[in-house]
Amino acid sequence: MDMAVSFYKNSSFSLLKPRTPHPSSYSSTLLANQHFGFNLSSSPITTTSLKFRRCNTATQRHRRIQCSVSPPAETAAEKKSRLMRRSDIRNIAIIAHVDHGKTTLVDAMLKQAKVFRDNQTVKERIMDSNDLERERGITILSKNTSITYNDTKINIIDTPGHSDFGGEVERILNMVEGVLLVVDSVEGPMPQTRFVLKKALEFGHAVVVVVNKIDRPSARPDYVINSTFELFIELNATDEQCDFQAIYASGIQGKAGLSPDNLADDLGPLFESIMRCIPGPRIEKDGALQMLATNLEYDEHKGRIAIGRLHAGVLQKGMEVRVCTSEDSCRYARISELFVYEKFSRVSAESVAAGDICAVCGIDDIQIGETIADKVSGKPLPSIKVEEPTVKMSFSINTSPFVGREGKYVTSRNLRDRLYRELERNLAMRVEDGETADTFIVSGRGTLHITILIENMRREGYEFMVGPPKVINKKVNDKLLEPYEIATVELPEEHMGPVVELLGKRRGQMFDMQGVGSEGTTFLKYKIPTRGLLGLRNAILTASRGTAILNTIFDGYGPWAGDISTRDQGSLVAFEDGTTTSYALSSSQERGQMFLGPGVDVYKGQIVGIHQRPGDLSLNVCKKKAATNIRSNKEQTVVLDTPLDYSLDDCIEYIQEDELVEVTPLSIRMCKNPKFAKRGR
């Protein structure tokens, strides 16, 4: 909320904070109209007066921060069941759009909570511990850690920012009572911000809004706060949720404050806001044991580890428990080991009280969504539900002539076991048997969601083939519906023309355009079929000379948009098996752009380049120069263009219906699908 701060005698100040913001304090014309379901202009204004003494230490300076959020009213059901709140624990999730600084902010919180020694070498983005996460610079899996602040344990869960990994976020919100919503000080709320906030509000969680990267030169905190408030209204937040606490922070500098112009020397105001604005876990202390398995990990020595929050009772090491999926299906197990999260590691514990997040060993067959309950009177908790997948791809065994050269696991049995094992942890994914015994259909939230699985399997030694991504359509009342997404494109104004033309060809409909900051950047918002987004990322980078930033989020199902042409050019296909030569490539590169250099083994049907015209063209890239007995005065110099280096994501974006990507631990190749008839030259 906007805060009016008046300073008195340089030693104390009063903080005036509207309970529900008054329309006059917002520049947006939307807020001036009273269409939100409640009258903003007549909302009472409450005054919170804060007096800060001059102190040298940051801790004392922030000790008296008051939370603007109204405490949630106790419901009749809560009184009836005599649930109590535990004050010595806070469970929070950090949610945001991708690249808004969640993981960097967690780094600063860990350092200031003295989790690490002063002389300890700590990597950047320490929560991104996975190799794939560090390479790509994104968070893929949610991770737990904890800090201690003023004798209170704060369990922190870092969540992914990409919409493709939204299933992780939906699961994690079952474990917490409040969220830190991190928003970039320039970009404001983005598509994924909307998705994660919608889920948090549906759970009824308290929200603290952190305007991050406030040190950016083009920061516009007033616009960001107004836009965030409008987003709360759009998502039908309650009056109490709309009355959120705003904190301005710079995660990389480790500073936070109640106003953008007056940051403290540390994150003290942020910690105080967590303590005062996010309630402790609501528990049934003397009730029967209940714990929902929200996440799974695997350890070579301990086996499967279930992670979740204890809702009721006390869990003890060596305890006999009941594992329930529903009222009718239950089985018995024994807890062999018990862990809690302290600082940056798991610590063994003898018992865990309700309200804390813990890790449980000893139940080898436990699944996400099952309840660990009391052996005698335990009842299951509601299971976890996640949204349905929108994109599917076919996985099949490798049938190329190079099969078995590089991979360790190549059979359909290996492939089946690995794919179905992924379902145990990845709730948003689906696996079905395909048309043949060696084909499987994998469905996910998006292309990136499935690509991460492919990359992980490749690194584990699997060798297989994948087909092009396809959208999952629905039929309602005999009408064909397809998934639509909201796409936001951030790009310089001079490249706007080609990008708008490209999105128009993909059946995108623009519904918003605005200029941002002083850098001449433009924001475009489109509603576009998911089919139109397949293969769009590379095309949009080419059209904008590498300057565009594309973000998407699933919006819903809509009517079929018609045919979409995603690729205008054909492929160059190898004519025969062999090894590429410079002599053959020098003439082949006149036909298009090549993927390969000289001295590379190829097979008949392998895609070796992009044709400069529509339609495929077969080439002999293995042809050798004819040896004659006639001397030449000068050897011909061959100048080859640099071949295109396509990553796994690029290859999956490139291929069409009749093409496949061959994935092995060492190589990524593309080939024509032998099941399709040849389309000719």
JSON list of N, CA and C in Angstrom, two decimals, residues 206-246:
[
{"chain": "A", "resi": 206, "resn": "ALA", "atom": "N", "xyz": [-1.58, -15.38, 3.88]},
{"chain": "A", "resi": 206, "resn": "ALA", "atom": "CA", "xyz": [-1.17, -13.98, 4.04]},
{"chain": "A", "resi": 206, "resn": "ALA", "atom": "C", "xyz": [-0.04, -13.68, 3.05]},
{"chain": "A", "resi": 207, "resn": "VAL", "atom": "N", "xyz": [-0.03, -12.47, 2.50]},
{"chain": "A", "resi": 207, "resn": "VAL", "atom": "CA", "xyz": [0.95, -12.11, 1.48]},
{"chain": "A", "resi": 207, "resn": "VAL", "atom": "C", "xyz": [1.72, -10.87, 1.91]},
{"chain": "A", "resi": 208, "resn": "VAL", "atom": "N", "xyz": [3.04, -10.95, 1.83]},
{"chain": "A", "resi": 208, "resn": "VAL", "atom": "CA", "xyz": [3.91, -9.77, 1.99]},
{"chain": "A", "resi": 208, "resn": "VAL", "atom": "C", "xyz": [4.52, -9.50, 0.62]},
{"chain": "A", "resi": 209, "resn": "VAL", "atom": "N", "xyz": [4.29, -8.32, 0.08]},
{"chain": "A", "resi": 209, "resn": "VAL", "atom": "CA", "xyz": [4.80, -7.97, -1.24]},
{"chain": "A", "resi": 209, "resn": "VAL", "atom": "C", "xyz": [6.19, -7.34, -1.09]},
{"chain": "A", "resi": 210, "resn": "VAL", "atom": "N", "xyz": [7.18, -7.93, -1.76]},
{"chain": "A", "resi": 210, "resn": "VAL", "atom": "CA", "xyz": [8.55, -7.42, -1.73]},
{"chain": "A", "resi": 210, "resn": "VAL", "atom": "C", "xyz": [8.87, -6.85, -3.11]},
{"chain": "A", "resi": 211, "resn": "VAL", "atom": "N", "xyz": [9.02, -5.53, -3.19]},
{"chain": "A", "resi": 211, "resn": "VAL", "atom": "CA", "xyz": [9.41, -4.88, -4.45]},
{"chain": "A", "resi": 211, "resn": "VAL", "atom": "C", "xyz": [10.94, -4.98, -4.53]},
{"chain": "A", "resi": 212, "resn": "ASN", "atom": "N", "xyz": [11.42, -5.93, -5.31]},
{"chain": "A", "resi": 212, "resn": "ASN", "atom": "CA", "xyz": [12.85, -6.23, -5.35]},
{"chain": "A", "resi": 212, "resn": "ASN", "atom": "C", "xyz": [13.56, -5.42, -6.44]},
{"chain": "A", "resi": 213, "resn": "LYS", "atom": "N", "xyz": [14.89, -5.42, -6.39]},
{"chain": "A", "resi": 213, "resn": "LYS", "atom": "CA", "xyz": [15.73, -4.69, -7.35]},
{"chain": "A", "resi": 213, "resn": "LYS", "atom": "C", "xyz": [15.40, -3.19, -7.36]},
{"chain": "A", "resi": 214, "resn": "ILE", "atom": "N", "xyz": [15.16, -2.66, -6.15]},
{"chain": "A", "resi": 214, "resn": "ILE", "atom": "CA", "xyz": [14.78, -1.25, -6.03]},
{"chain": "A", "resi": 214, "resn": "ILE", "atom": "C", "xyz": [15.95, -0.33, -6.39]},
{"chain": "A", "resi": 215, "resn": "ASP", "atom": "N", "xyz": [17.17, -0.90, -6.49]},
{"chain": "A", "resi": 215, "resn": "ASP", "atom": "CA", "xyz": [18.34, -0.10, -6.83]},
{"chain": "A", "resi": 215, "resn": "ASP", "atom": "C", "xyz": [18.51, 0.08, -8.33]},
{"chain": "A", "resi": 216, "resn": "ARG", "atom": "N", "xyz": [17.61, -0.48, -9.15]},
{"chain": "A", "resi": 216, "resn": "ARG", "atom": "CA", "xyz": [17.72, -0.30, -10.60]},
{"chain": "A", "resi": 216, "resn": "ARG", "atom": "C", "xyz": [17.45, 1.16, -10.97]},
{"chain": "A", "resi": 217, "resn": "PRO", "atom": "N", "xyz": [18.19, 1.71, -11.94]},
{"chain": "A", "resi": 217, "resn": "PRO", "atom": "CA", "xyz": [18.04, 3.13, -12.27]},
{"chain": "A", "resi": 217, "resn": "PRO", "atom": "C", "xyz": [16.63, 3.50, -12.73]},
{"chain": "A", "resi": 218, "resn": "SER", "atom": "N", "xyz": [15.95, 2.58, -13.43]},
{"chain": "A", "resi": 218, "resn": "SER", "atom": "CA", "xyz": [14.62, 2.90, -13.95]},
{"chain": "A", "resi": 218, "resn": "SER", "atom": "C", "xyz": [13.51, 2.32, -13.07]},
{"chain": "A", "resi": 219, "resn": "ALA", "atom": "N", "xyz": [13.79, 2.12, -11.78]},
{"chain": "A", "resi": 219, "resn": "ALA", "atom": "CA", "xyz": [12.79, 1.56, -10.86]},
{"chain": "A", "resi": 219, "resn": "ALA", "atom": "C", "xyz": [11.59, 2.49, -10.77]},
{"chain": "A", "resi": 220, "resn": "ARG", "atom": "N", "xyz": [10.40, 1.91, -10.69]},
{"chain": "A", "resi": 220, "resn": "ARG", "atom": "CA", "xyz": [9.16, 2.69, -10.57]},
{"chain": "A", "resi": 220, "resn": "ARG", "atom": "C", "xyz": [8.26, 2.02, -9.54]},
{"chain": "A", "resi": 221, "resn": "PRO", "atom": "N", "xyz": [8.61, 2.17, -8.25]},
{"chain": "A", "resi": 221, "resn": "PRO", "atom": "CA", "xyz": [7.91, 1.44, -7.19]},
{"chain": "A", "resi": 221, "resn": "PRO", "atom": "C", "xyz": [6.43, 1.78, -7.07]},
{"chain": "A", "resi": 222, "resn": "ASP", "atom": "N", "xyz": [6.05, 3.05, -7.31]},
{"chain": "A", "resi": 222, "resn": "ASP", "atom": "CA", "xyz": [4.63, 3.42, -7.19]},
{"chain": "A", "resi": 222, "resn": "ASP", "atom": "C", "xyz": [3.78, 2.65, -8.21]},
{"chain": "A", "resi": 223, "resn": "TYR", "atom": "N", "xyz": [4.27, 2.60, -9.45]},
{"chain": "A", "resi": 223, "resn": "TYR", "atom": "CA", "xyz": [3.55, 1.85, -10.49]},
{"chain": "A", "resi": 223, "resn": "TYR", "atom": "C", "xyz": [3.43, 0.38, -10.11]},
{"chain": "A", "resi": 224, "resn": "VAL", "atom": "N", "xyz": [4.52, -0.21, -9.58]},
{"chain": "A", "resi": 224, "resn": "VAL", "atom": "CA", "xyz": [4.53, -1.64, -9.24]},
{"chain": "A", "resi": 224, "resn": "VAL", "atom": "C", "xyz": [3.52, -1.93, -8.13]},
{"chain": "A", "resi": 225, "resn": "ILE", "atom": "N", "xyz": [3.48, -1.07, -7.09]},
{"chain": "A", "resi": 225, "resn": "ILE", "atom": "CA", "xyz": [2.53, -1.29, -6.00]},
{"chain": "A", "resi": 225, "resn": "ILE", "atom": "C", "xyz": [1.10, -1.15, -6.50]},
{"chain": "A", "resi": 226, "resn": "ASN", "atom": "N", "xyz": [0.83, -0.14, -7.33]},
{"chain": "A", "resi": 226, "resn": "ASN", "atom": "CA", "xyz": [-0.52, 0.05, -7.88]},
{"chain": "A", "resi": 226, "resn": "ASN", "atom": "C", "xyz": [-0.93, -1.15, -8.73]},
{"chain": "A", "resi": 227, "resn": "SER", "atom": "N", "xyz": [-0.01, -1.62, -9.59]},
{"chain": "A", "resi": 227, "resn": "SER", "atom": "CA", "xyz": [-0.31, -2.76, -10.46]},
{"chain": "A", "resi": 227, "resn": "SER", "atom": "C", "xyz": [-0.56, -4.02, -9.64]},
{"chain": "A", "resi": 228, "resn": "THR", "atom": "N", "xyz": [0.22, -4.20, -8.57]},
{"chain": "A", "resi": 228, "resn": "THR", "atom": "CA", "xyz": [0.05, -5.38, -7.72]},
{"chain": "A", "resi": 228, "resn": "THR", "atom": "C", "xyz": [-1.30, -5.33, -7.02]},
{"chain": "A", "resi": 229, "resn": "PHE", "atom": "N", "xyz": [-1.69, -4.14, -6.56]},
{"chain": "A", "resi": 229, "resn": "PHE", "atom": "CA", "xyz": [-2.99, -4.00, -5.90]},
{"chain": "A", "resi": 229, "resn": "PHE", "atom": "C", "xyz": [-4.13, -4.32, -6.89]},
{"chain": "A", "resi": 230, "resn": "GLU", "atom": "N", "xyz": [-4.00, -3.81, -8.12]},
{"chain": "A", "resi": 230, "resn": "GLU", "atom": "CA", "xyz": [-5.00, -4.11, -9.15]},
{"chain": "A", "resi": 230, "resn": "GLU", "atom": "C", "xyz": [-5.09, -5.61, -9.40]},
{"chain": "A", "resi": 231, "resn": "LEU", "atom": "N", "xyz": [-3.93, -6.27, -9.37]},
{"chain": "A", "resi": 231, "resn": "LEU", "atom": "CA", "xyz": [-3.91, -7.72, -9.57]},
{"chain": "A", "resi": 231, "resn": "LEU", "atom": "C", "xyz": [-4.64, -8.44, -8.44]},
{"chain": "A", "resi": 232, "resn": "PHE", "atom": "N", "xyz": [-4.45, -7.98, -7.19]},
{"chain": "A", "resi": 232, "resn": "PHE", "atom": "CA", "xyz": [-5.18, -8.56, -6.06]},
{"chain": "A", "resi": 232, "resn": "PHE", "atom": "C", "xyz": [-6.69, -8.44, -6.28]},
{"chain": "A", "resi": 233, "resn": "ILE", "atom": "N", "xyz": [-7.12, -7.25, -6.74]},
{"chain": "A", "resi": 233, "resn": "ILE", "atom": "CA", "xyz": [-8.55, -7.02, -6.97]},
{"chain": "A", "resi": 233, "resn": "ILE", "atom": "C", "xyz": [-9.07, -7.95, -8.06]},
{"chain": "A", "resi": 234, "resn": "GLU", "atom": "N", "xyz": [-8.31, -8.07, -9.16]},
{"chain": "A", "resi": 234, "resn": "GLU", "atom": "CA", "xyz": [-8.72, -8.92, -10.28]},
{"chain": "A", "resi": 234, "resn": "GLU", "atom": "C", "xyz": [-8.88, -10.38, -9.84]},
{"chain": "A", "resi": 235, "resn": "LEU", "atom": "N", "xyz": [-8.05, -10.80, -8.89]},
{"chain": "A", "resi": 235, "resn": "LEU", "atom": "CA", "xyz": [-8.06, -12.19, -8.44]},
{"chain": "A", "resi": 235, "resn": "LEU", "atom": "C", "xyz": [-9.03, -12.43, -7.28]},
{"chain": "A", "resi": 236, "resn": "ASN", "atom": "N", "xyz": [-9.91, -11.43, -7.02]},
{"chain": "A", "resi": 236, "resn": "ASN", "atom": "CA", "xyz": [-10.96, -11.55, -5.99]},
{"chain": "A", "resi": 236, "resn": "ASN", "atom": "C", "xyz": [-10.38, -11.80, -4.60]},
{"chain": "A", "resi": 237, "resn": "ALA", "atom": "N", "xyz": [-9.32, -11.08, -4.27]},
{"chain": "A", "resi": 237, "resn": "ALA", "atom": "CA", "xyz": [-8.75, -11.21, -2.93]},
{"chain": "A", "resi": 237, "resn": "ALA", "atom": "C", "xyz": [-9.69, -10.60, -1.90]},
{"chain": "A", "resi": 238, "resn": "THR", "atom": "N", "xyz": [-9.62, -11.08, -0.67]},
{"chain": "A", "resi": 238, "resn": "THR", "atom": "CA", "xyz": [-10.44, -10.52, 0.40]},
{"chain": "A", "resi": 238, "resn": "THR", "atom": "C", "xyz": [-9.90, -9.16, 0.81]},
{"chain": "A", "resi": 239, "resn": "ASP", "atom": "N", "xyz": [-10.70, -8.42, 1.60]},
{"chain": "A", "resi": 239, "resn": "ASP", "atom": "CA", "xyz": [-10.26, -7.10, 2.08]},
{"chain": "A", "resi": 239, "resn": "ASP", "atom": "C", "xyz": [-8.96, -7.22, 2.87]},
{"chain": "A", "resi": 240, "resn": "GLU", "atom": "N", "xyz": [-8.87, -8.28, 3.70]},
{"chain": "A", "resi": 240, "resn": "GLU", "atom": "CA", "xyz": [-7.66, -8.44, 4.52]},
{"chain": "A", "resi": 240, "resn": "GLU", "atom": "C", "xyz": [-6.44, -8.73, 3.64]},
{"chain": "A", "resi": 241, "resn": "GLN", "atom": "N", "xyz": [-6.63, -9.55, 2.59]},
{"chain": "A", "resi": 241, "resn": "GLN", "atom": "CA", "xyz": [-5.50, -9.86, 1.71]},
{"chain": "A", "resi": 241, "resn": "GLN", "atom": "C", "xyz": [-5.08, -8.65, 0.89]},
{"chain": "A", "resi": 242, "resn": "CYS", "atom": "N", "xyz": [-6.04, -7.82, 0.48]},
{"chain": "A", "resi": 242, "resn": "CYS", "atom": "CA", "xyz": [-5.70, -6.60, -0.27]},
{"chain": "A", "resi": 242, "resn": "CYS", "atom": "C", "xyz": [-4.90, -5.62, 0.58]},
{"chain": "A", "resi": 243, "resn": "ASP", "atom": "N", "xyz": [-5.06, -5.71, 1.88]},
{"chain": "A", "resi": 243, "resn": "ASP", "atom": "CA", "xyz": [-4.36, -4.80, 2.79]},
{"chain": "A", "resi": 243, "resn": "ASP", "atom": "C", "xyz": [-2.97, -5.35, 3.08]},
{"chain": "A", "resi": 244, "resn": "PHE", "atom": "N", "xyz": [-2.18, -5.56, 2.02]},
{"chain": "A", "resi": 244, "resn": "PHE", "atom": "CA", "xyz": [-0.89, -6.24, 2.19]},
{"chain": "A", "resi": 244, "resn": "PHE", "atom": "C", "xyz": [0.20, -5.29, 2.66]},
{"chain": "A", "resi": 245, "resn": "GLN", "atom": "N", "xyz": [1.23, -5.86, 3.26]},
{"chain": "A", "resi": 245, "resn": "GLN", "atom": "CA", "xyz": [2.41, -5.10, 3.68]},
{"chain": "A", "resi": 245, "resn": "GLN", "atom": "C", "xyz": [3.38, -5.04, 2.51]},
{"chain": "A", "resi": 246, "resn": "ALA", "atom": "N", "xyz": [3.88, -3.84, 2.20]},
{"chain": "A", "resi": 246, "resn": "ALA", "atom": "CA", "xyz": [4.85, -3.67, 1.12]},
{"chain": "A", "resi": 246, "resn": "ALA", "atom": "C", "xyz": [6.23, -3.41, 1.70]}
]
